PDB file of C-alpha atoms in Angstrom:
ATOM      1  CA  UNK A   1      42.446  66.083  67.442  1.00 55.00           C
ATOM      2  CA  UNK A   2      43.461  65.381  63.881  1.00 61.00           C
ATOM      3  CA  UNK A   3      40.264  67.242  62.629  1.00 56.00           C
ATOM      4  CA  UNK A   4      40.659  70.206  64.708  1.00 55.00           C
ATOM      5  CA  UNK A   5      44.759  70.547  63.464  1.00 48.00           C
ATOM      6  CA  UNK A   6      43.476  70.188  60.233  1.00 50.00           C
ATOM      7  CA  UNK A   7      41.147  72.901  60.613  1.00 51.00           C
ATOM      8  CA  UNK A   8      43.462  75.106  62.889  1.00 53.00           C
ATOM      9  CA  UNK A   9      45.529  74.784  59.414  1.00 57.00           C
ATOM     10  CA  UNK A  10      43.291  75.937  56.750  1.00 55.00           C
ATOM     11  CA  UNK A  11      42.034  78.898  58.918  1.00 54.00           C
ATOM     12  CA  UNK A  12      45.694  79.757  59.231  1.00 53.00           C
ATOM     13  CA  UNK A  13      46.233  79.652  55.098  1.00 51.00           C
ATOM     14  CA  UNK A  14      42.442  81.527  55.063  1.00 53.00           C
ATOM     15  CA  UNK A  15      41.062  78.794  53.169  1.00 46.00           C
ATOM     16  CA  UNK A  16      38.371  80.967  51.161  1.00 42.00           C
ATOM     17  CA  UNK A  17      37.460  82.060  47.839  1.00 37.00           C
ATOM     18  CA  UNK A  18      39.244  85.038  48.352  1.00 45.00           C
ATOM     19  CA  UNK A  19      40.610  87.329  45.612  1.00 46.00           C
ATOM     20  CA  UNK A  20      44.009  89.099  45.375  1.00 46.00           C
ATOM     21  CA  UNK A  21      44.497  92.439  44.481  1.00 49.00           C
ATOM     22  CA  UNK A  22      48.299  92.397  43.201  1.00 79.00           C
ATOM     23  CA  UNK A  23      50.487  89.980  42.402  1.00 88.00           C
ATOM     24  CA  UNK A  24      52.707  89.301  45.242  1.00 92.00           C
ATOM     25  CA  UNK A  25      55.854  88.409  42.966  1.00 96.00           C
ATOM     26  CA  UNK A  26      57.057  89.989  39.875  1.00 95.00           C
ATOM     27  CA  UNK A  27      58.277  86.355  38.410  1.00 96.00           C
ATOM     28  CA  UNK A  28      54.400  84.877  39.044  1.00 96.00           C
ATOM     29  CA  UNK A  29      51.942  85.245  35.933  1.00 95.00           C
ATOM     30  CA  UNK A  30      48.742  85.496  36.939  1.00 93.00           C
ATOM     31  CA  UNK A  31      47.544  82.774  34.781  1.00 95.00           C
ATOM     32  CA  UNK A  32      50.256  80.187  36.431  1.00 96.00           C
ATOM     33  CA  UNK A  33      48.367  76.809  37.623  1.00 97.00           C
ATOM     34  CA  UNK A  34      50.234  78.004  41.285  1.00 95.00           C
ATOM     35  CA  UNK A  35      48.965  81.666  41.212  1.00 96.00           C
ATOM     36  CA  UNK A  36      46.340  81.435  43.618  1.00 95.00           C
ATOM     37  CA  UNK A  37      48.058  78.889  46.196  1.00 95.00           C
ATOM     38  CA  UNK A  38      51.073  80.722  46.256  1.00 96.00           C
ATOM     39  CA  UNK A  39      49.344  84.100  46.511  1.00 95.00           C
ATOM     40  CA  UNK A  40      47.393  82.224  49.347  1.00 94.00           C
ATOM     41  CA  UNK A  41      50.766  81.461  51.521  1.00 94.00           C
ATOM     42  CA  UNK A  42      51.855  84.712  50.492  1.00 94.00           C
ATOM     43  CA  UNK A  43      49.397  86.292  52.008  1.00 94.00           C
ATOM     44  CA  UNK A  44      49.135  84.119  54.961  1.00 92.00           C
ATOM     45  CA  UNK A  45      53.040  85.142  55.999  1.00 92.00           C
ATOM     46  CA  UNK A  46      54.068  81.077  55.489  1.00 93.00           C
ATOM     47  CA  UNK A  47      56.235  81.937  52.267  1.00 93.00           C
ATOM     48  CA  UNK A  48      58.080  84.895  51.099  1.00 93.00           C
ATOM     49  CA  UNK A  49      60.183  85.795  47.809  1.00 93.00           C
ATOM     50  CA  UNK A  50      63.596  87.329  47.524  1.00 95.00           C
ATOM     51  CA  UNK A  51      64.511  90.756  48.042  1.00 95.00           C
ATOM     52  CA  UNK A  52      64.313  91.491  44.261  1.00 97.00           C
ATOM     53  CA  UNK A  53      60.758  90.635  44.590  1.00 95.00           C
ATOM     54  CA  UNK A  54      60.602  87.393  42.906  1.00 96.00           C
ATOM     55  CA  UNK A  55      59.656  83.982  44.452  1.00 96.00           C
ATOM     56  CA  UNK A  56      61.854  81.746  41.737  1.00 96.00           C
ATOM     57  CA  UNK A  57      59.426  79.105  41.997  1.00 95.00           C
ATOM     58  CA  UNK A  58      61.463  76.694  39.267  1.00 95.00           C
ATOM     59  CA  UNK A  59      64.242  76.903  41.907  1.00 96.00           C
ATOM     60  CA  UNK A  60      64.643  73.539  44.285  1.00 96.00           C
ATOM     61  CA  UNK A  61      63.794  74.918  47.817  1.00 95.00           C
ATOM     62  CA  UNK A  62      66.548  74.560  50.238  1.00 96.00           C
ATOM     63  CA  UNK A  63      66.491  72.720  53.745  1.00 97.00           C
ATOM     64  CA  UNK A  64      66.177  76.097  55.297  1.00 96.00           C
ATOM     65  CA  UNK A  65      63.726  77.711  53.430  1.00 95.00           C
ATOM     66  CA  UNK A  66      61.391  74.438  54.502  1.00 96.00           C
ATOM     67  CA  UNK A  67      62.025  74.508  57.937  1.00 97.00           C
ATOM     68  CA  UNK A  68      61.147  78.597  57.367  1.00 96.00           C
ATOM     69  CA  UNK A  69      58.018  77.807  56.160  1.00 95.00           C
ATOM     70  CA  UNK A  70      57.081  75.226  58.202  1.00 96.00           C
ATOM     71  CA  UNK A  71      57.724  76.865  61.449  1.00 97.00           C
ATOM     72  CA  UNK A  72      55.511  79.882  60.204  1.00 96.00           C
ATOM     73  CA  UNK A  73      52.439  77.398  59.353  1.00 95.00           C
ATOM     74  CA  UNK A  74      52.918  75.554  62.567  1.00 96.00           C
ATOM     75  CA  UNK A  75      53.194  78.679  64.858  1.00 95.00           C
ATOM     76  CA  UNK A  76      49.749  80.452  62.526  1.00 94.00           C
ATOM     77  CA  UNK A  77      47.855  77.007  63.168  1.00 93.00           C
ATOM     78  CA  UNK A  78      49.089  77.257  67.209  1.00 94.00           C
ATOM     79  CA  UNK A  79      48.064  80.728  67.334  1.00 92.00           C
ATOM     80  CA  UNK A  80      44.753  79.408  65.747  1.00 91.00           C
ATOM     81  CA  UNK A  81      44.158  77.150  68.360  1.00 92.00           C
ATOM     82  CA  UNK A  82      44.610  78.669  71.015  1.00 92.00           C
ATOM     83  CA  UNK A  83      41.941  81.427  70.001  1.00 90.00           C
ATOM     84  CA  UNK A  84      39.588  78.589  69.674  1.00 76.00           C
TER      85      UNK A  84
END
C-alpha cells in the first residue's frame, strides 16, 4: 500500500525530467535552487501564486494555504489511483 501511495504521488507531481517553457511566477529566477520543484507543483495544479503573479516564496505559508495544497496533492494522487 505504502509503495503504491507513494507512486500514486509522484505520477500526480509528473515526476520526470521534464522541461518548462515559462516561468510560472514573475518573483522566481530561473536559476533559484527551487525553480524546477516549484515549477513542478505549479504545473501539477498543487500550488498557485497570487493574483499579481508572484508566488512570494520568502513568505511563511499560512495554515490555509497548506491545507490548499495538500488537499490538491491528495485528491491528484486519489484520482491517480483510481485510474490504476
Amino acid at each position: 500500500m505504502k509503495k503504491t501511495l507513494v507512486f500514486a504521488m509522484a505520477m500526480a507531481l509528473g515526476v520526470s525530467a521534464t522541461a518548462f517553457a515559462a516561468n510560472p511566477f514573475s518573483d522566481l529566477p530561473a536559476g533559484h535552487w527551487a525553480y524546477a520543484s516549484v515549477a513542478k507543483l505549479a504545473a501539477a495544479g498543487i500550488v498557485d501564486g497570487y493574483p499579481d503573479g508572484s508566488f512570494k516564496g520568502d513568505r511563511t505559508m499560512t495554515r490555509y494555504e497548506m491545507a490548499q495544497s495538500l488537499l490538491r496533492l491528495w485528491q491528484k494522487a486519489l484520482s491517480v489511483l483510481m485510474t490504476n
